Tab-separated table of N, CA and C in Angstrom:
chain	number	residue	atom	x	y	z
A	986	UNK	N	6.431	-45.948	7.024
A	986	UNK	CA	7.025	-45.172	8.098
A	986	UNK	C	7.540	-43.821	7.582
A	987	UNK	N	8.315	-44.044	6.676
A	987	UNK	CA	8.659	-42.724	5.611
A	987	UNK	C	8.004	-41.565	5.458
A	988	UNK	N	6.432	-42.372	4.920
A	988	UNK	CA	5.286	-41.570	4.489
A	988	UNK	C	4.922	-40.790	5.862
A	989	UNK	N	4.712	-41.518	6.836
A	989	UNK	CA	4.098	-40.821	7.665
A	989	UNK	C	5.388	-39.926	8.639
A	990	UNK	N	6.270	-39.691	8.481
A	990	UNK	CA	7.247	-38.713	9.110
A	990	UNK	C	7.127	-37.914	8.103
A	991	UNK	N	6.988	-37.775	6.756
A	991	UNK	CA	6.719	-36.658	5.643
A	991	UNK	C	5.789	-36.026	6.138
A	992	UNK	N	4.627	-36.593	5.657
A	992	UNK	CA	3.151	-35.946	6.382
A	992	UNK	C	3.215	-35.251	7.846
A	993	UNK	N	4.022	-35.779	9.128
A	993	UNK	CA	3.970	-35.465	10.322
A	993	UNK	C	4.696	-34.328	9.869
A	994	UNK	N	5.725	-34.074	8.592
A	994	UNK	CA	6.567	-32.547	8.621
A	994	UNK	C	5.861	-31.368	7.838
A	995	UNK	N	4.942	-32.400	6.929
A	995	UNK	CA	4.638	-31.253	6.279
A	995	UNK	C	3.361	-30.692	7.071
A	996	UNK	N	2.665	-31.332	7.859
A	996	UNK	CA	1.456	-30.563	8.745
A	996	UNK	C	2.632	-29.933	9.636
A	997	UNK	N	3.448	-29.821	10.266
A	997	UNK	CA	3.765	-29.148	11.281
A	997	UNK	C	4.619	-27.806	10.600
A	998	UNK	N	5.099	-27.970	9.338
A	998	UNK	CA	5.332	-26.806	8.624
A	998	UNK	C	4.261	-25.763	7.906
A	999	UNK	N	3.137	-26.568	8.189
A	999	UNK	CA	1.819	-25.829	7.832
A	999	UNK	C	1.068	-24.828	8.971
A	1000	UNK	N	1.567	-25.864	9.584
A	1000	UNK	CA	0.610	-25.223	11.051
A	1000	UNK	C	1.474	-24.167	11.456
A	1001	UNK	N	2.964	-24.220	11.397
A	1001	UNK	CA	4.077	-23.374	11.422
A	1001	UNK	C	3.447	-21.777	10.653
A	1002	UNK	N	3.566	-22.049	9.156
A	1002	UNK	CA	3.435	-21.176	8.439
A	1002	UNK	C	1.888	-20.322	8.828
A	1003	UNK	N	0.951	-20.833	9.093
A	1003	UNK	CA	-0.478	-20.270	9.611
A	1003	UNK	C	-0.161	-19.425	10.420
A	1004	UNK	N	0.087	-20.090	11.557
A	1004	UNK	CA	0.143	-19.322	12.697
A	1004	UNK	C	1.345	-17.937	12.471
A	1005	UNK	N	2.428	-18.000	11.365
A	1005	UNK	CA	3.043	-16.768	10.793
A	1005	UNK	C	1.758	-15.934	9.969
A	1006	UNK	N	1.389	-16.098	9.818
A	1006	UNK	CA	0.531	-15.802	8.355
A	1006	UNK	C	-0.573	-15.022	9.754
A	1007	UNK	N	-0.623	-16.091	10.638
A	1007	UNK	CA	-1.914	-14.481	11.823
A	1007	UNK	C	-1.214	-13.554	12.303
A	1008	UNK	N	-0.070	-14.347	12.582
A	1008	UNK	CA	0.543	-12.737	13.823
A	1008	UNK	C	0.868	-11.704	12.594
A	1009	UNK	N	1.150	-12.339	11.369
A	1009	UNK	CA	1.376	-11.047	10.254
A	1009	UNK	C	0.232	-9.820	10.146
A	1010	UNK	N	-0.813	-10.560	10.144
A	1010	UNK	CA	-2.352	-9.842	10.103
A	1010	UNK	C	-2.302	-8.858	11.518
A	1011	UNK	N	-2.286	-9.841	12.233
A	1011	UNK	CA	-2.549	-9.040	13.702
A	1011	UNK	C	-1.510	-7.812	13.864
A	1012	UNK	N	-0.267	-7.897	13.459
A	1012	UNK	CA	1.182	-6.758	13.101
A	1012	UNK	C	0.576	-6.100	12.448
A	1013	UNK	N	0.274	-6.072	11.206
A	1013	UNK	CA	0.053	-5.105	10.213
A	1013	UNK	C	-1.561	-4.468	10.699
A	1014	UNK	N	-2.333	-5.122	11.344
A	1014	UNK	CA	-3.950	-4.167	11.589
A	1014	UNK	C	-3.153	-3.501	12.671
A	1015	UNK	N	-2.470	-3.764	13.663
A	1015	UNK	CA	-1.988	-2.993	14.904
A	1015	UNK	C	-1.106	-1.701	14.248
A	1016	UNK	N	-0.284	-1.802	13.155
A	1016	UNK	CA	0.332	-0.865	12.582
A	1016	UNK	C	-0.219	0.190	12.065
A	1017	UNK	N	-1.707	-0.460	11.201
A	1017	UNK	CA	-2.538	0.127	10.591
A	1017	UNK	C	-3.712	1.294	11.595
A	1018	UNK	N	-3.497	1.114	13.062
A	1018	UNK	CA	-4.614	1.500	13.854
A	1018	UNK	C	-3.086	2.691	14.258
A	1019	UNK	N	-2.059	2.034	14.771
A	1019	UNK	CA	-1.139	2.976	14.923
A	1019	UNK	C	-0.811	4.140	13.905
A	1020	UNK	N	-0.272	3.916	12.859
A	1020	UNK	CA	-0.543	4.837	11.705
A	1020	UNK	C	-1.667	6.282	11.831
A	1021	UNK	N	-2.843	5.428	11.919
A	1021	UNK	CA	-4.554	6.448	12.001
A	1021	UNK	C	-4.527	7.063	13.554
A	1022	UNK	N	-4.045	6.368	14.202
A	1022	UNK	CA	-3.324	7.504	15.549
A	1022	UNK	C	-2.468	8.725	15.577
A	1023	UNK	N	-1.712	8.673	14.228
A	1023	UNK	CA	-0.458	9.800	13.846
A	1023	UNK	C	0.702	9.079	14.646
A	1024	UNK	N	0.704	7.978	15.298
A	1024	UNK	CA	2.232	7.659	16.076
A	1024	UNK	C	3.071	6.639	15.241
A	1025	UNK	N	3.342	7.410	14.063
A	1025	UNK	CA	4.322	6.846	12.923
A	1025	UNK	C	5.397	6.013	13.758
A	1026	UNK	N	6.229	6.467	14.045
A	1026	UNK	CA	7.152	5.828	14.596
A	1026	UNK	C	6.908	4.359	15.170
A	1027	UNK	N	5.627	4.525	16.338
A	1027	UNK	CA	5.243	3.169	16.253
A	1027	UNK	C	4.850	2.106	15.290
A	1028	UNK	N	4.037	2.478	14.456
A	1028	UNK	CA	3.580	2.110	13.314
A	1028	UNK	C	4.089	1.621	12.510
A	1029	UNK	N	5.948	2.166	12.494
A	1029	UNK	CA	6.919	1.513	11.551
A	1029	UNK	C	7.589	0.486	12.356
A	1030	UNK	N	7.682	0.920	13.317
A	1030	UNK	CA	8.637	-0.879	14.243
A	1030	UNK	C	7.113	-1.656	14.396
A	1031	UNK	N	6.020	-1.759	14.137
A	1031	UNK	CA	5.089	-2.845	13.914
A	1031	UNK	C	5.251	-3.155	12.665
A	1032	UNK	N	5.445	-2.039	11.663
A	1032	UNK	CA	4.925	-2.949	10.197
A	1032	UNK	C	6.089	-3.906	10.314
A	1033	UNK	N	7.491	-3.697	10.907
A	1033	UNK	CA	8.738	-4.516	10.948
A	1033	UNK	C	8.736	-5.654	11.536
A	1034	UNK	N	7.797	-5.764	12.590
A	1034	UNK	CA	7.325	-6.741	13.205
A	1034	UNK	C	6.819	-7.845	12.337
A	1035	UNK	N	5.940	-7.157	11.570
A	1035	UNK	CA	4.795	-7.694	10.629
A	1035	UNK	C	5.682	-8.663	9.685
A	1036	UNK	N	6.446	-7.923	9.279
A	1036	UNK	CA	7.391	-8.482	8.202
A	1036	UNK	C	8.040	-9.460	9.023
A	1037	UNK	N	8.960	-9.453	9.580
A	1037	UNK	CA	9.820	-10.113	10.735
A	1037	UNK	C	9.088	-11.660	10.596
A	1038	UNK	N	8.060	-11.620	10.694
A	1038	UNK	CA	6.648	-12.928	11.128
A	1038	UNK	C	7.121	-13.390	9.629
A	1039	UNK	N	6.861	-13.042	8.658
A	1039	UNK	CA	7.472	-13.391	7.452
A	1039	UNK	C	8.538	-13.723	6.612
A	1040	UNK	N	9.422	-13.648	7.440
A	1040	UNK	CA	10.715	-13.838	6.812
A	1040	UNK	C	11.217	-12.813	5.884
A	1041	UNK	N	10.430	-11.575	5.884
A	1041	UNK	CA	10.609	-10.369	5.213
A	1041	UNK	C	10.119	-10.047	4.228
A	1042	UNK	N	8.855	-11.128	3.842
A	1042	UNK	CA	7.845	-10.851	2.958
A	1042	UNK	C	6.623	-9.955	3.544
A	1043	UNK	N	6.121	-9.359	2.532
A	1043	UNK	CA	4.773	-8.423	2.556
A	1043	UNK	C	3.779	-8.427	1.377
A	1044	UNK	N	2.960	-7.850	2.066
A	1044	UNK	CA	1.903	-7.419	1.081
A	1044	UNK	C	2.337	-6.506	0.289
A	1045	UNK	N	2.448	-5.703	-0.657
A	1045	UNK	CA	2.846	-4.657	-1.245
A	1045	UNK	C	2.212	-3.551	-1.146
A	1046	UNK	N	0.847	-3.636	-0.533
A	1046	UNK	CA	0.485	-2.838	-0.369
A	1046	UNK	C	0.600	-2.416	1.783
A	1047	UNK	N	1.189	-3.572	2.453
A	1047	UNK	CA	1.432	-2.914	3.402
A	1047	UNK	C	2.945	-2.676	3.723
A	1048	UNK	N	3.708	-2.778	2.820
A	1048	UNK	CA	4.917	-2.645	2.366
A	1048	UNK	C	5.069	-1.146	2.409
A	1049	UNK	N	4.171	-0.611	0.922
A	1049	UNK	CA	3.979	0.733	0.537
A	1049	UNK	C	3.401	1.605	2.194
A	1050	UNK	N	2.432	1.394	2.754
A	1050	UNK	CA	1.932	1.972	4.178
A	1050	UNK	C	3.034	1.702	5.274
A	1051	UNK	N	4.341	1.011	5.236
A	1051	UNK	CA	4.898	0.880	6.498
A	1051	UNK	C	6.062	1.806	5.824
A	1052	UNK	N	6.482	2.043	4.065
A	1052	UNK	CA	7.402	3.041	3.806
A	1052	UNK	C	6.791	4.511	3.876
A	1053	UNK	N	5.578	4.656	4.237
A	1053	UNK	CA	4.729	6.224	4.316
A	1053	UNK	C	5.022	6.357	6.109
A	1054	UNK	N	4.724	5.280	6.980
A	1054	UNK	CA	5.326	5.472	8.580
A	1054	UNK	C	6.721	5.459	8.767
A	1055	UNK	N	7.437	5.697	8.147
A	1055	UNK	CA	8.684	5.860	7.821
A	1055	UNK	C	9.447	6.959	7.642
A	1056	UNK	N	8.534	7.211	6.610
A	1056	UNK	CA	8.959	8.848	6.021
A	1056	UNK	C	8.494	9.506	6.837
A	1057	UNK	N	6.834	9.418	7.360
A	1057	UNK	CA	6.451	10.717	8.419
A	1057	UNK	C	6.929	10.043	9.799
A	1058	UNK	N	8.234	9.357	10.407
A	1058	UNK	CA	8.510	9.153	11.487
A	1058	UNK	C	10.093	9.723	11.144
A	1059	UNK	N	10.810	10.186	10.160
A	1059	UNK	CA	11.821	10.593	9.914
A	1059	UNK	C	12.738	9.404	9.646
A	1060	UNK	N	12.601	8.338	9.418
A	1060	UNK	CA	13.129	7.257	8.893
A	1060	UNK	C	13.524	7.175	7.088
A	1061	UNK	N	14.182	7.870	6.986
A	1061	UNK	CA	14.147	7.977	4.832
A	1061	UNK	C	14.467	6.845	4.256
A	1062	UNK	N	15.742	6.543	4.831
A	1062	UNK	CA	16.183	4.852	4.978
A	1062	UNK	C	15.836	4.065	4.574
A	1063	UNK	N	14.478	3.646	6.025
A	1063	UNK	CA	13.737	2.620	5.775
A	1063	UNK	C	12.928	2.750	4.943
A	1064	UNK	N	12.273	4.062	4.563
A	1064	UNK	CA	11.137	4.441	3.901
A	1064	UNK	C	11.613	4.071	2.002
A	1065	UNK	N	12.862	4.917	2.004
A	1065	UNK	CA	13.074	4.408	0.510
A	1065	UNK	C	13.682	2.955	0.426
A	1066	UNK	N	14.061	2.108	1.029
A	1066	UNK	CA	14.069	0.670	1.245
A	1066	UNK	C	12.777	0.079	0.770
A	1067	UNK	N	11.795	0.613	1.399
A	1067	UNK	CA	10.296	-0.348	1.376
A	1067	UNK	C	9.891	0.330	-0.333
A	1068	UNK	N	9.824	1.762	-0.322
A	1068	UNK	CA	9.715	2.228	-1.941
A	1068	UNK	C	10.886	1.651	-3.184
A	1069	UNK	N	11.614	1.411	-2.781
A	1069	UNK	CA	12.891	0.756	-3.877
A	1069	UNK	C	12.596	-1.004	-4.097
A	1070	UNK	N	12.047	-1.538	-2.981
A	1070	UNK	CA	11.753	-2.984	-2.867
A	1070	UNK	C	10.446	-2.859	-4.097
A	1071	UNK	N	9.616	-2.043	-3.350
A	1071	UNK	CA	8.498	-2.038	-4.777
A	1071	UNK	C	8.237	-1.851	-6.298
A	1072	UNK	N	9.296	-0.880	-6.393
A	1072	UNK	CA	9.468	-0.507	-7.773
A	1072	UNK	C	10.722	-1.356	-8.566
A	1073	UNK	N	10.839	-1.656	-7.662
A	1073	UNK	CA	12.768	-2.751	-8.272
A	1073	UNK	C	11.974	-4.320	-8.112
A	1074	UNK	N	11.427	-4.594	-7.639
A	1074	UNK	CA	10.775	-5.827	-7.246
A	1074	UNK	C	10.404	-6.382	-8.963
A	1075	UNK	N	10.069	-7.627	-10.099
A	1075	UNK	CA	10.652	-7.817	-11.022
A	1075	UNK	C	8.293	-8.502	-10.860
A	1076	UNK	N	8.159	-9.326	-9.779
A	1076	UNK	CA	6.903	-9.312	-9.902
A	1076	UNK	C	6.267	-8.235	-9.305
A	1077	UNK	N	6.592	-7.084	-8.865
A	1077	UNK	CA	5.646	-6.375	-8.209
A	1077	UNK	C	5.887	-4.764	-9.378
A	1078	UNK	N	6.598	-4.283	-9.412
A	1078	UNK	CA	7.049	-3.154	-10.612
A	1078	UNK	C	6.472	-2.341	-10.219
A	1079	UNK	N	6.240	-1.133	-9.001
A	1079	UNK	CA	5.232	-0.548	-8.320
A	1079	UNK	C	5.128	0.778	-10.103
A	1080	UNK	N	4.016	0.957	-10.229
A	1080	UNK	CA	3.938	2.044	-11.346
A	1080	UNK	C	2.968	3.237	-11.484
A	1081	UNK	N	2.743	3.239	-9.948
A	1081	UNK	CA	1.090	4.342	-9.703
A	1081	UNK	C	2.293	5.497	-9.443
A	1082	UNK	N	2.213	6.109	-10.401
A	1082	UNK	CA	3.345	7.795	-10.589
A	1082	UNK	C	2.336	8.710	-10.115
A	1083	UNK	N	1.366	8.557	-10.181
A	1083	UNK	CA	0.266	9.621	-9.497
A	1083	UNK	C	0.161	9.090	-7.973
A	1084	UNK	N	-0.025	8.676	-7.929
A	1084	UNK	CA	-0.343	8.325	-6.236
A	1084	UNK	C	1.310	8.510	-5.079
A	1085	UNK	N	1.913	7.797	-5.934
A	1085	UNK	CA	3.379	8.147	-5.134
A	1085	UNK	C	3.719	9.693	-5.437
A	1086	UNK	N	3.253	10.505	-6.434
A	1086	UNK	CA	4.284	11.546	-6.570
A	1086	UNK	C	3.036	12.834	-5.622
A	1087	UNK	N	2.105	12.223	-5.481
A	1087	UNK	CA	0.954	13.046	-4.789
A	1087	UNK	C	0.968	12.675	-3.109
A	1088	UNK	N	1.152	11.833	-2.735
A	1088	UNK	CA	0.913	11.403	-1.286
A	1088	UNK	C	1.621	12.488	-0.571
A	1089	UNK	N	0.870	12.904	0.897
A	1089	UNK	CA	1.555	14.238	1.232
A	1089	UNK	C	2.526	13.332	2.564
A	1090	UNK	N	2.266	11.709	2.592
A	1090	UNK	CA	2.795	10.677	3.969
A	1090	UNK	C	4.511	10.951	3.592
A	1091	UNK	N	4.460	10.975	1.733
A	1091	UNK	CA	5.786	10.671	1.538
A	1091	UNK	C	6.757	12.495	1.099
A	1092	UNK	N	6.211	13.329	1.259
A	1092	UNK	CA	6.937	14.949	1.027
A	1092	UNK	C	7.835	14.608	1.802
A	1093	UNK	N	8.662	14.268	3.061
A	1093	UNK	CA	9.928	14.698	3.643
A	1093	UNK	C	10.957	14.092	2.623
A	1094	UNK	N	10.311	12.812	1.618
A	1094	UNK	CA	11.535	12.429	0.675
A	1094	UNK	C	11.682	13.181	-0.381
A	1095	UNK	N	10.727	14.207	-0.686
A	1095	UNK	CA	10.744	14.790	-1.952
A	1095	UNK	C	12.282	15.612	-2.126
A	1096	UNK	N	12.903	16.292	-1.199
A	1096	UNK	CA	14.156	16.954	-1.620
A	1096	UNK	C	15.150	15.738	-1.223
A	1097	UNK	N	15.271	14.827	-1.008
A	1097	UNK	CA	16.358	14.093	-1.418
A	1097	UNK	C	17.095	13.765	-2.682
A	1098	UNK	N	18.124	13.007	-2.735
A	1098	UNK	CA	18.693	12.555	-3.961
A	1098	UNK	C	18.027	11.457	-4.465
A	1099	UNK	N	17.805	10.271	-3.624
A	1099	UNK	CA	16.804	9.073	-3.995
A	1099	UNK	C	15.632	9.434	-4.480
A	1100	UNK	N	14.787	10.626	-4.226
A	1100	UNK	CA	13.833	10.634	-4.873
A	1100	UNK	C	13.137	10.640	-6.242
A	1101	UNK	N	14.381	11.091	-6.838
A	1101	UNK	CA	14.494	11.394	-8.125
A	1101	UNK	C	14.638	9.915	-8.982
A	1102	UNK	N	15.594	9.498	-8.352
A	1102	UNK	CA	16.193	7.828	-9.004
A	1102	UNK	C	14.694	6.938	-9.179
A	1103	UNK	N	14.073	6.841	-7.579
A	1103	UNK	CA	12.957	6.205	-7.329
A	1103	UNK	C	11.956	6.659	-8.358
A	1104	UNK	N	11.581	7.880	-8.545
A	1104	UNK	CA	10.438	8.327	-9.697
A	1104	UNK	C	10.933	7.871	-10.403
A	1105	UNK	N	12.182	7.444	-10.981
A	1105	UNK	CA	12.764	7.636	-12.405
A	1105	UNK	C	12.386	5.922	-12.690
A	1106	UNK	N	12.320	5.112	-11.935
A	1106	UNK	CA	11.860	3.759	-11.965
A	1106	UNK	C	10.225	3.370	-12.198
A	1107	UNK	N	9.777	4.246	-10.980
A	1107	UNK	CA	8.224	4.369	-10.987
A	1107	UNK	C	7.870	4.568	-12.255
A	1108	UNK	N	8.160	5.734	-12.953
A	1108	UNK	CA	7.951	6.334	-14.240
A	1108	UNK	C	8.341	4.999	-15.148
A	1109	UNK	N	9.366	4.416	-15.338
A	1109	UNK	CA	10.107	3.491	-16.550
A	1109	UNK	C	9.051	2.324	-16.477
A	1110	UNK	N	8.463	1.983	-14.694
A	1110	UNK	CA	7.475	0.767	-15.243
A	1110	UNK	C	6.097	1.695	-15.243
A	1111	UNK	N	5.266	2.354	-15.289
A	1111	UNK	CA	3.999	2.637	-15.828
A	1111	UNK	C	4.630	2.414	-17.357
A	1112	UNK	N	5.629	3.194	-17.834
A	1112	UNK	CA	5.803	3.352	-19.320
A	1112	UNK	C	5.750	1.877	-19.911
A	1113	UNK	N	6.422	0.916	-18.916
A	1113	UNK	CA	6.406	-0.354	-19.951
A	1113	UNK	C	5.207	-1.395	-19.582
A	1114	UNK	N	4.203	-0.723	-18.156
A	1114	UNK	CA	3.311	-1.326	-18.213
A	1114	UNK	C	2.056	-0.634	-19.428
A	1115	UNK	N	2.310	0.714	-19.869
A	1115	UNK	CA	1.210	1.177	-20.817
A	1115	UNK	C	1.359	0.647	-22.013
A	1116	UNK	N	2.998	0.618	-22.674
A	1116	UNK	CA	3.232	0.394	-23.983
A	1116	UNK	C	2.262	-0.474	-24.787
A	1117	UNK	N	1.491	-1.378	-24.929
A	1117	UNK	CA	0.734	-1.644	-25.119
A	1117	UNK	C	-0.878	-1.662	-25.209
A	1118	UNK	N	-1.026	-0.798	-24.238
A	1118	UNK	CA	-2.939	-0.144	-23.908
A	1118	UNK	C	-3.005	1.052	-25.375
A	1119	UNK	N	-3.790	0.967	-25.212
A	1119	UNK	CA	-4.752	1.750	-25.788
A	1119	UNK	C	-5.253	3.132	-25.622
A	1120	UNK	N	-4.017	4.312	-25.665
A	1120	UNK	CA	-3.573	5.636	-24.650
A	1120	UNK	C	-4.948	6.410	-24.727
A	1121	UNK	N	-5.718	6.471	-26.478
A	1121	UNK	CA	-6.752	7.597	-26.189
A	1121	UNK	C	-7.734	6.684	-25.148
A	1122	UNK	N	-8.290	5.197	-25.346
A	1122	UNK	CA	-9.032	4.834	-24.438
A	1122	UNK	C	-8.830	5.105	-23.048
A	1123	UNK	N	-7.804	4.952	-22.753
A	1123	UNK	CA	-7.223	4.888	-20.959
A	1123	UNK	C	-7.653	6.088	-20.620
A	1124	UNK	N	-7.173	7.285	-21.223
A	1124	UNK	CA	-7.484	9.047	-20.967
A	1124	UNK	C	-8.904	9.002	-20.747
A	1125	UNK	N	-9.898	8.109	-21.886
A	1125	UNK	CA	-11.052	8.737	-21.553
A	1125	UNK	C	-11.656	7.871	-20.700
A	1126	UNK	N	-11.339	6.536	-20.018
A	1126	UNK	CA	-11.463	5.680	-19.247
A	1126	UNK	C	-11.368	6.133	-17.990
A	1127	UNK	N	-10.153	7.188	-17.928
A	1127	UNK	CA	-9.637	7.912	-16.923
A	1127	UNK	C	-10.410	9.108	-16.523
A	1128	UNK	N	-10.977	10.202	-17.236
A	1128	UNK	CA	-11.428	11.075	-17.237
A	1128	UNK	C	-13.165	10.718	-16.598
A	1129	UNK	N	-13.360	9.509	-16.921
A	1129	UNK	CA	-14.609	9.058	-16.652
A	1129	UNK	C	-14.945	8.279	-15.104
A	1130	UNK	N	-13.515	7.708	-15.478
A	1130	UNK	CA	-13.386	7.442	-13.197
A	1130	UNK	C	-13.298	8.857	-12.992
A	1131	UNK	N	-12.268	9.641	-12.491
A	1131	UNK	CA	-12.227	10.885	-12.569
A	1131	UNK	C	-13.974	11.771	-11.816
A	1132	UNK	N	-14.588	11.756	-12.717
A	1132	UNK	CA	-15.712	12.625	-12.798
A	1132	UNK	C	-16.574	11.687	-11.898
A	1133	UNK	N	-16.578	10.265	-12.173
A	1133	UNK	CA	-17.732	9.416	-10.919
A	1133	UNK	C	-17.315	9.161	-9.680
A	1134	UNK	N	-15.436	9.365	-9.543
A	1134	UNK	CA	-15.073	9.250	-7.855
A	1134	UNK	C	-15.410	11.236	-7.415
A	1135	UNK	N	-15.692	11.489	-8.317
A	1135	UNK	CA	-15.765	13.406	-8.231
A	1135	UNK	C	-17.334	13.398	-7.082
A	1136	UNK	N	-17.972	12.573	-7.757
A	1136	UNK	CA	-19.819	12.862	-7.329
A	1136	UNK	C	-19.472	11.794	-5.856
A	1137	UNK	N	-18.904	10.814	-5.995
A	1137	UNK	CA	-19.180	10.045	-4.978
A	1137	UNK	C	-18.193	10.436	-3.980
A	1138	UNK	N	-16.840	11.169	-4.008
A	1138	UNK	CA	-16.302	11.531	-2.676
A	1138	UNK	C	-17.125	13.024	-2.195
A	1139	UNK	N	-18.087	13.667	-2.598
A	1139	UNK	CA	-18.877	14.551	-1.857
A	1139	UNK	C	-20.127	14.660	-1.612
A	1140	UNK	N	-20.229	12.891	-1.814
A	1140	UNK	CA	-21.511	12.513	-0.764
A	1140	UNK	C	-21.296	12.315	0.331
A	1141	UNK	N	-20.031	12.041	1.050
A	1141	UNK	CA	-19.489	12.091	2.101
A	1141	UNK	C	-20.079	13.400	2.942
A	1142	UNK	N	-19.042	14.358	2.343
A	1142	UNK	CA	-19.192	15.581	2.919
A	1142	UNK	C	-20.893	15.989	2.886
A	1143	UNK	N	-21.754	16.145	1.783
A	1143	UNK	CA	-23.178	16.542	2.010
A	1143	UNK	C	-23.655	15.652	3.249
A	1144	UNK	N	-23.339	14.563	3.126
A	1144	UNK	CA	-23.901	13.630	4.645
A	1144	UNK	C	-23.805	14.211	5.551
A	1145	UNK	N	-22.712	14.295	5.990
A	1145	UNK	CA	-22.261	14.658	7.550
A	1145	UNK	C	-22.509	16.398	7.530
A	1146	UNK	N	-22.495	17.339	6.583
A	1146	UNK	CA	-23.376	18.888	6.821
A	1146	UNK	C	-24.629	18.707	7.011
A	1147	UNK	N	-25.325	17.909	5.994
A	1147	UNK	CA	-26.747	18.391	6.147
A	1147	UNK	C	-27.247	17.052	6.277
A	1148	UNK	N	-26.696	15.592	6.472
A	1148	UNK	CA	-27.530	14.434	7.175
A	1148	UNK	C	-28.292	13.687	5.873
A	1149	UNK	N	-27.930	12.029	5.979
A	1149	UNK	CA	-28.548	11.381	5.211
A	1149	UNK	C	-30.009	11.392	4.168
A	1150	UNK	N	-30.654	12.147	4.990
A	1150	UNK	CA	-32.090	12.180	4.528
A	1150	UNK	C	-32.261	13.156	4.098
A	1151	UNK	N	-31.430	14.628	3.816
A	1151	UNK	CA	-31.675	15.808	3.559
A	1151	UNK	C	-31.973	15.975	1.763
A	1152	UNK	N	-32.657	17.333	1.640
A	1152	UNK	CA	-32.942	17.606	0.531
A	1152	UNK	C	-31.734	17.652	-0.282
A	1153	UNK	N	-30.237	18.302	0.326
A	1153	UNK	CA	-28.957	18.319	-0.358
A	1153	UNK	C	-28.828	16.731	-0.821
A	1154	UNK	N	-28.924	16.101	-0.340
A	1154	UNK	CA	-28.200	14.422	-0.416
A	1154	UNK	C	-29.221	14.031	-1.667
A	1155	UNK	N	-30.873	14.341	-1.684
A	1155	UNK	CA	-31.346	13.766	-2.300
A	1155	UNK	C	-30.746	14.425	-3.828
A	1156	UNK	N	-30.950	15.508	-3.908
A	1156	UNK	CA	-30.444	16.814	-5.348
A	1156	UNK	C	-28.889	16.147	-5.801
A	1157	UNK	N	-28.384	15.376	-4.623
A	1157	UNK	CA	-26.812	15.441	-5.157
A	1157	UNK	C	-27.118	13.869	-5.940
């Protein structure tokens, strides 16, 4: 009898957790379509939604996209909340210093006071995620993505000027 009131809890805490686990998906693609609309503002009370379904867990990477609808909805707040969760986070250690210090979603935080603190974290974990690599390899590892995302983000553009089949597309 035992056994089977266990089992009857743990399927209904399963079926529980699923059905969190879609409306999370369905929040975060609705956020994600909102976002590519420009209606930030919306975009950030969905990703909250999204989370909400979770008990305040995320993806980290739609974590990072609901603190960019944030910043461009005038929310700094929330925005360095979702950036401080990432980089302070102990399994997550956000450490892409190029991508955060380049994104143009996140410039309204750049003259703040937090911004500085936040890089200053970003920066401390790349440093203690490199300490160990292999710096001249990475550079030229780097230099070599670099030059092959170079050829392949302006096949894009030759496409859509002069069209799949063109003599440009074939030369490129």
């Amino acid at each position: 009898m035992k056994l089977t009131l266990l089992f009857a809890y743990l399927l209904t805490v399963q079926i529980a957790v699923c059905q969190n686990q879609e409306k999370y998906s369905e929040y975060v693609q609705e956020a994600w379509q909102l976002y590519e609309a420009d209606n930030y503002k919306q975009s950030a009370a969905t990703y909250k939604e999204a989370f909400d379904q979770m008990q305040g867990k995320a993806s980290p990477n739609d974590r990072y996209n609901a603190a960019c609808s944030y910043a461009l909805s005038d929310q700094a707040d929330s925005s360095f909340y979702h950036l401080f969760y990432l980089a302070e986070n102990p399994r997550i250690q956000y450490k892409n210093l190029a991508h955060i210090t380049t994104d143009p979603d996140l410039n309204s935080l750049h003259s703040l006071d937090r911004w500085s603190a936040l890089i200053d974290i970003v920066k401390a974990n790349k440093t203690e995620y490199e300490k160990n690599l292999d710096m001249p390899l990475v550079t030229q590892l780097d230099s070599i993505y670099q030059l092959d995302q170079s050829y392949r983000k302006q096949l894009g553009e030759i496409e859509e000027k002069y069209g799949r089949e063109s003599d440009e597309m074939k030369a490129h």
